[in-house]
XYZ file of C-alpha atoms in Angstrom:
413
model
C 9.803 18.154 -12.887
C 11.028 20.801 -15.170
C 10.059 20.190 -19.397
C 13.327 18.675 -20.165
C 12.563 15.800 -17.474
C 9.240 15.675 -19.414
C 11.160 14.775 -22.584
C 9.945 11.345 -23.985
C 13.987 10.166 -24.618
C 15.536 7.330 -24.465
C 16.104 8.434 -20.928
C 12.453 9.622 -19.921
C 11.005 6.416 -21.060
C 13.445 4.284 -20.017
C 12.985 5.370 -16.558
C 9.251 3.721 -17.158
C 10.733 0.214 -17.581
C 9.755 -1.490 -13.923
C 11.811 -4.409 -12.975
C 8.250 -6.258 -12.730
C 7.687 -5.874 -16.579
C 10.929 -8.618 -17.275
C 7.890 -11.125 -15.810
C 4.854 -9.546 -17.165
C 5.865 -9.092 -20.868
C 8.562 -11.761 -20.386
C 7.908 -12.846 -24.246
C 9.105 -9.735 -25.393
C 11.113 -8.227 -22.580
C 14.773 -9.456 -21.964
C 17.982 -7.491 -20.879
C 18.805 -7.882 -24.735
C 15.977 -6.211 -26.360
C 14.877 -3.901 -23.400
C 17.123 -0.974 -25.367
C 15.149 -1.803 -28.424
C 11.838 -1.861 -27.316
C 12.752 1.800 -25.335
C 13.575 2.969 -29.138
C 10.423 1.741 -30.404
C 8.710 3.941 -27.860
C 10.634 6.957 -28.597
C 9.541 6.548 -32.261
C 5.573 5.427 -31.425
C 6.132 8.933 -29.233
C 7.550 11.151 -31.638
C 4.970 9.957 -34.580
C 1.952 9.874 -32.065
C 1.257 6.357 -31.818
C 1.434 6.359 -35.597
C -2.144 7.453 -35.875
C -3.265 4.927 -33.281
C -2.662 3.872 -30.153
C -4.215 0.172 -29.810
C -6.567 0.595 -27.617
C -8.231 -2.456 -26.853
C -11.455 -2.911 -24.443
C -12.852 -5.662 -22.161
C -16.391 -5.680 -20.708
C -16.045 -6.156 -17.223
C -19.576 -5.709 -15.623
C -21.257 -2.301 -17.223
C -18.084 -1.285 -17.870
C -15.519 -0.995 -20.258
C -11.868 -1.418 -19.384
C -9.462 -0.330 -21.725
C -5.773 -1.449 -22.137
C -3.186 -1.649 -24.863
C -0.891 -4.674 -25.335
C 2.049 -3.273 -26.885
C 4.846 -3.167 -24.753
C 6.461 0.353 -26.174
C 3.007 2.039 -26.026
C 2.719 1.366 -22.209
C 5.888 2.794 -21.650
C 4.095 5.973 -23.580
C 1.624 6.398 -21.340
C 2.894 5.453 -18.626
C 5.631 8.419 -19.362
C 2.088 10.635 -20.053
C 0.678 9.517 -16.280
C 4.033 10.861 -14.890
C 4.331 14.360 -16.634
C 0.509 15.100 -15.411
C 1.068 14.176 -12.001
C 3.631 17.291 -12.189
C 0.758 19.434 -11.825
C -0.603 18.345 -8.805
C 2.145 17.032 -7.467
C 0.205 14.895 -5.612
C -0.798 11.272 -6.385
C -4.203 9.801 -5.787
C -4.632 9.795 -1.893
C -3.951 6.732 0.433
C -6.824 4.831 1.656
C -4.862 4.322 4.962
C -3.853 8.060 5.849
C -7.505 8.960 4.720
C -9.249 6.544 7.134
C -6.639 7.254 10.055
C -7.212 10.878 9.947
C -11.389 10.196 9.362
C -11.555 8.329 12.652
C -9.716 11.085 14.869
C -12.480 13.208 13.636
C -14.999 10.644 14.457
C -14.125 10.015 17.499
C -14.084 13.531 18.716
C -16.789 14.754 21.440
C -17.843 17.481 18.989
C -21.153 18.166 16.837
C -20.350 18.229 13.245
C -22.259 17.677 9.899
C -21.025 14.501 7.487
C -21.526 14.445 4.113
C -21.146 11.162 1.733
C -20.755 11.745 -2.298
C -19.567 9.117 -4.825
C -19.201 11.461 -8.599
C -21.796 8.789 -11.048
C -19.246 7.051 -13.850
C -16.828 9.552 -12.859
C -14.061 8.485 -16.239
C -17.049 8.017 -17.949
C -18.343 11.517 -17.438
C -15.376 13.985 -17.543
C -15.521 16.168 -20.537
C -12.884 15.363 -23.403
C -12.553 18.586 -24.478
C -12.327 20.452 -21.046
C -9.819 17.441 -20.022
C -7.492 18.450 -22.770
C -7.786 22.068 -22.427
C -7.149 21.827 -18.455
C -4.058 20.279 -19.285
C -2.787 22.324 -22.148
C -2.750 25.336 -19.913
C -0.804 23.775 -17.289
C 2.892 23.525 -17.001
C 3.413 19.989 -18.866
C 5.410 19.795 -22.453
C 4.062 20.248 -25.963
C 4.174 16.800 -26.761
C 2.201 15.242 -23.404
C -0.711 17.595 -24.536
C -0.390 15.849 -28.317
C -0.047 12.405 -27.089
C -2.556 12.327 -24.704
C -5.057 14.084 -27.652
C -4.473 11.079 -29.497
C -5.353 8.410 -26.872
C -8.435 10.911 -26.012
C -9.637 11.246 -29.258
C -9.163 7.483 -30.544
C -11.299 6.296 -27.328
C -14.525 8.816 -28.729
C -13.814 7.503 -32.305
C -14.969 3.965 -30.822
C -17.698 5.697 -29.666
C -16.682 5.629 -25.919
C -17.531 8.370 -23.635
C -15.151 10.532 -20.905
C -11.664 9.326 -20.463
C -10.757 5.402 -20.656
C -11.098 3.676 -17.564
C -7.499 1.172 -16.956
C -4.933 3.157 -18.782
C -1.544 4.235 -16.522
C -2.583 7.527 -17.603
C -5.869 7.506 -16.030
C -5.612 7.997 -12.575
C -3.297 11.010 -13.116
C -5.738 12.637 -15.452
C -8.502 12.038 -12.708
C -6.518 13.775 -10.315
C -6.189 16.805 -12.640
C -9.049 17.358 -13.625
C -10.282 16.841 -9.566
C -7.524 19.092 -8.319
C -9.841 22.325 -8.447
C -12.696 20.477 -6.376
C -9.990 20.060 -4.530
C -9.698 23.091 -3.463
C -12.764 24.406 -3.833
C -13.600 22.187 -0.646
C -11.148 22.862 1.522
C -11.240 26.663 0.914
C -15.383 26.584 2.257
C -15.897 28.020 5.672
C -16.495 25.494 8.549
C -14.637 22.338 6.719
C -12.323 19.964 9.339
C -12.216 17.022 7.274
C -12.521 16.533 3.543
C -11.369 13.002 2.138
C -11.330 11.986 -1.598
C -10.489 8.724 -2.588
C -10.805 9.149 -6.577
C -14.587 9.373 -7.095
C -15.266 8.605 -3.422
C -15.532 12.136 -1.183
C -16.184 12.223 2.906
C -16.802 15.722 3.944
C -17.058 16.731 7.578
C -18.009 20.089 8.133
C -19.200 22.387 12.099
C -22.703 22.354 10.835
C -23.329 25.859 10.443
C -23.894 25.760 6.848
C -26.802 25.203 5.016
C -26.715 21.670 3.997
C -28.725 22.071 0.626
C -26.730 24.853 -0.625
C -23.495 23.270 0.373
C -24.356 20.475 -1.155
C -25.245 22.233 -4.377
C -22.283 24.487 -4.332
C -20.295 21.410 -4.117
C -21.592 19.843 -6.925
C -21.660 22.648 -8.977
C -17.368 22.544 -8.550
C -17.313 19.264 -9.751
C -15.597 18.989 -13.294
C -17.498 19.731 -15.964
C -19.898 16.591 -17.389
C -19.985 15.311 -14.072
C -22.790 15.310 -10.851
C -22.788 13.304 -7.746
C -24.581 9.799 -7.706
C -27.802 9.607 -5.465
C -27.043 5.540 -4.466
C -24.603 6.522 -1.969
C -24.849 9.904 -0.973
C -25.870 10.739 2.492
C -25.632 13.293 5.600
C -25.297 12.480 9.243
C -26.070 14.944 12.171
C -23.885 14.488 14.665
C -24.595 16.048 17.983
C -22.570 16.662 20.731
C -21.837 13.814 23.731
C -25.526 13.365 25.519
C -23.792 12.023 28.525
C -25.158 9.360 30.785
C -27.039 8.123 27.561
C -26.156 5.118 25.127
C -27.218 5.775 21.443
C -26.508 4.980 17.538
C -26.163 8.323 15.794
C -25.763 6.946 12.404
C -23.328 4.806 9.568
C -21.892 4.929 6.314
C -19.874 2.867 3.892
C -16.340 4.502 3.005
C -13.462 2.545 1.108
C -14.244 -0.859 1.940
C -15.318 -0.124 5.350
C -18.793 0.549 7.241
C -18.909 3.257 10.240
C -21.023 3.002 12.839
C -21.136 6.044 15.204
C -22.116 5.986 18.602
C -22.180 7.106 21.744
C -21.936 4.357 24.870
C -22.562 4.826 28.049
C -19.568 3.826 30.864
C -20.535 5.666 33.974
C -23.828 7.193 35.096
C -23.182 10.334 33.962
C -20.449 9.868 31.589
C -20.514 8.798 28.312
C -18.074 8.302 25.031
C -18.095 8.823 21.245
C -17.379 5.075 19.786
C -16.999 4.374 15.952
C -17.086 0.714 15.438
C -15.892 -0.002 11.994
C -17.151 -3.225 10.285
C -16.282 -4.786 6.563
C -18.689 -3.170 4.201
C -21.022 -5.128 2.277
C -19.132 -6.209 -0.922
C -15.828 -7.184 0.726
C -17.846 -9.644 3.530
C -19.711 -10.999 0.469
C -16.435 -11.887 -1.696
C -14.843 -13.262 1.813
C -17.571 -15.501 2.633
C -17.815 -16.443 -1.455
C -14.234 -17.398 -1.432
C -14.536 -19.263 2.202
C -17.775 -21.299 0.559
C -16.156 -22.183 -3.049
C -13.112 -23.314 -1.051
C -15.297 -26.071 0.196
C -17.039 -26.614 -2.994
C -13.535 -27.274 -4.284
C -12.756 -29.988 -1.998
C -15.975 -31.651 -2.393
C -15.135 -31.884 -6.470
C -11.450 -33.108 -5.675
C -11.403 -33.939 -1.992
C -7.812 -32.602 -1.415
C -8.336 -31.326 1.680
C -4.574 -30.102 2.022
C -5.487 -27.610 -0.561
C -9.126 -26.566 1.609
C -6.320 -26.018 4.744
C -4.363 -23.653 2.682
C -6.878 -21.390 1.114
C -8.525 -21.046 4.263
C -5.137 -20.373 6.223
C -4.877 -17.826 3.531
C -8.092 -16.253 4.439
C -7.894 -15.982 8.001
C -3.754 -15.371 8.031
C -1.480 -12.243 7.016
C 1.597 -12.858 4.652
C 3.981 -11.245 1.797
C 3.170 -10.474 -1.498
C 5.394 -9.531 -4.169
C 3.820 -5.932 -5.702
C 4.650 -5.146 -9.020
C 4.094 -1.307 -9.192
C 6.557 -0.819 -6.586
C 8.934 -3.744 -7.047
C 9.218 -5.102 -3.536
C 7.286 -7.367 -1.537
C 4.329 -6.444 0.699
C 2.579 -7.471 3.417
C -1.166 -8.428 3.280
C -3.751 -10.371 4.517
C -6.451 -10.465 6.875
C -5.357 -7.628 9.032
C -2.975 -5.767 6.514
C -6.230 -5.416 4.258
C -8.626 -4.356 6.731
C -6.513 -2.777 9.545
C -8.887 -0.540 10.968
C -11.490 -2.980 11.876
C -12.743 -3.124 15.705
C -13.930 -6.029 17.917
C -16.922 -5.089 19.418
C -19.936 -7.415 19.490
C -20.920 -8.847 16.724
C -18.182 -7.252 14.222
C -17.037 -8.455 10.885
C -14.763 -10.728 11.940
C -16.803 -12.914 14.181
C -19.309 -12.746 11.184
C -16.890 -14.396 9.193
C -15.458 -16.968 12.111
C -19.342 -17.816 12.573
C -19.838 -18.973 8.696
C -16.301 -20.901 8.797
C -17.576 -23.161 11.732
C -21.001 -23.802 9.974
C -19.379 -24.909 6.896
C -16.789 -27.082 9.277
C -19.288 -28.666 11.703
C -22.404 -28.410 9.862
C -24.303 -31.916 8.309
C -22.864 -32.517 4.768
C -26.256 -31.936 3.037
C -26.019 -28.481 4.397
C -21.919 -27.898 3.986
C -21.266 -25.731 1.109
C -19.628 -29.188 -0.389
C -22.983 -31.057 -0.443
C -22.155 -34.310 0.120
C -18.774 -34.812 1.862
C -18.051 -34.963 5.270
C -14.929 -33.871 7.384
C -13.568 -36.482 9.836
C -12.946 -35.333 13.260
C -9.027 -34.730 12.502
C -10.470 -32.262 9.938
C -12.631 -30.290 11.517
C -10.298 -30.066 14.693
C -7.876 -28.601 12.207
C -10.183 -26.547 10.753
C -11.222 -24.936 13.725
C -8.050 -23.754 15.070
C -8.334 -21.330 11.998
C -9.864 -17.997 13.059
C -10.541 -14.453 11.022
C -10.602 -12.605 14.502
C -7.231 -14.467 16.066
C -5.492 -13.443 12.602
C -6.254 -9.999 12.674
C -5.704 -9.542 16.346
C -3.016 -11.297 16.377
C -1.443 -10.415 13.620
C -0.635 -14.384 12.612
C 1.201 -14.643 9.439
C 1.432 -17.859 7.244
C 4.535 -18.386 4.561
C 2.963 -19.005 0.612
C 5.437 -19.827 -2.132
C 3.958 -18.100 -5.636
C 3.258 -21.305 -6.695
C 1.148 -22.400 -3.588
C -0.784 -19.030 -4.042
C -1.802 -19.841 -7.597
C -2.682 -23.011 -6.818
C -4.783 -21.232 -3.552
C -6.232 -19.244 -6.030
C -7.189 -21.443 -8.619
C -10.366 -22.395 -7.131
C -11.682 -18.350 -6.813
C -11.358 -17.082 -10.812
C -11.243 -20.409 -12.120
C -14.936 -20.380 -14.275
């Protein structure tokens, strides 16, 4: 993208204007004043957001997540997130391609050394000043550099640290500012596999380094402000096949998932390198939440219709309408969490095991204290499975207003 296609024109923002946005701001976006709103970003572009940008913040957990409600100042930085992504020219990296390419490695009858980093408050730690002056030397227009100043330096006047976490413009600047670890990585001697999923970072190396000073080489690359979290960082020695032997070699949490590498025995003198891959830890909790408050719904209102459908949406695939790309999608079960196996024991049967507690277990003890199933019930129930929907692949039709209503019962209070 050469400067003039960096221009922030009627034409440059314009081309910011999603077909999604005629629903989200629907009160103030119409095919009628869609030209005027465009001018009113042009103008809130070419006077800097007037001074300020209307940042606004909402406390989600420890954090702060920051968003703007003006419809003309998204299109601004949304227009800001596009010009910076010119100098990667690369967007953040997919969580599919990145697990698809980690398990080949895995899987491989080789000894190697793995490394797990997460970067601690990653927006919150990146360096204002060495954020701006990364991108004012790179090849993005004048008037990105002063725009993005602004939104920079009105989040540390509310006395917010790093770069705000929930802007459009946030994930680009990420990558930026990650672009020479980047490199830095893949450039070492001995690296196969090196995985970053923004703050998240998988690094598989031969083994011939030494681990403390790789480690501390590494995390003196990191941008500055910003050091690697202890919670989740760990190594794994990985030795070569030990065949005619069965053992765990270790496991790690990565993007949702948990990795368990092993080696199984199938012959007396053969064995194999086997990665089972389980849910991690937070995504089985807010499954088996969800599955539970389902049934705590239809012991308030006894509509057990509505129980059948939330649970046929846990357990089934189906297509979602996604706004950032304006088409619909398919999710679900197995679309979420393709990579999953079905050895003994795995997520899935986890899952199927707390579903038929809750369907044939006493109603003192049901999750909805108090109200029994009849046997039609429960034999409907039961035909519902989390491992036949992701093997299978079963899918279940949802109208948008069935899914809010499915949904109601999960972020209602």
């Amino acid at each position: 993208m050469g400067l003039r296609q960096q221009a922030f024109d009627r034409s440059g923002l314009g081309s910011e204007v999603r077909q999604s946005d005629f629903r989200k701001y629907r009160q103030v976006l119409t095919k009628d004043t869609k030209d005027q709103l465009v001018d009113d970003a042009v103008t809130c572009a070419m006077n800097a957001f007037n001074g300020a940008c209307g940042l606004k913040y909402i406390r989600k957990g420890s954090r702060d997540i920051c968003t703007v409600f003006s419809y003309p100042e998204t299109l601004v930085l949304r227009k800001i997130a596009s010009n910076l992504s010119t100098i990667t020219r690369v967007g953040p990296s997919e969580r599919s391609r990145l697990i698809k390419v980690l398990l080949l490695c895995l899987r491989q009858d080789l000894q190697f050394r793995l490394y797990r980093f997460d970067v601690h408050r990653f927006f919150d730690s990146l360096s204002v000043e060495e954020s701006l002056a990364q991108v004012a030397a790179s090849a993005v227009s004048r008037r990105t550099v002063e725009l993005l100043t602004a939104v920079l330096r009105q989040h540390s006047a509310a006395g917010k640290p790093g770069i705000p976490t929930g802007l459009a413009m946030s994930a680009a600047l990420a990558e930026v500012m990650m672009a020479p670890f980047d490199r830095y990585v893949k450039s070492q001697p001995g690296v196969f596999y090196f995985g970053r999923f923004v703050d998240d970072i998988v690094v598989v190396t031969n083994g011939s380094e030494d681990a403390f000073e790789f480690g501390r080489k590494l995390s003196m690359a990191l941008p500055a402000g910003t050091r690697f979290g202890t919670k989740k960082q760990e190594r794994i020695e990985v030795p070569k096949i030990d065949h005619g032997k069965s053992s765990e070699i270790g496991r790690f949490d990565y993007l949702g998932y948990e990795f368990r590498i092993r080696d199984e025995r199938v012959r007396s003198r053969e064995s194999i390198r086997v990665v089972d891959v389980n849910l991690s830890e937070r995504p089985l909790k807010r499954i088996l939440t969800r599955t539970a408050r389902a049934f705590r719904a239809f012991a308030s209102d006894g509509r057990f219709d509505e129980l059948y459908l939330r649970i046929c949406y846990l357990t089934s695939n189906y297509r979602l309408f996604d706004p950032l790309v304006n088409r619909k999608r398919l999710a679900g079960v197995y679309h979420n969490h393709p990579f999953l196996t079905y050895h003994p024991g795995n997520s899935l049967r986890v899952l199927d095991g707390a579903l038929r507690q809750l369907v044939f277990s006493s109603p003192r003890r049901r999750a909805g204290a108090g109200v029994a199933l009849n046997a039609y019930q429960q034999r409907t129930l039961s035909k519902r499975s989390f491992l036949k929907g992701h093997m299978r692949r079963e899918y279940y039709s949802f109208s948008v207003k069935t899914l809010a209503l499915v949904k109601r019962c999960w972020f209602d209070g």
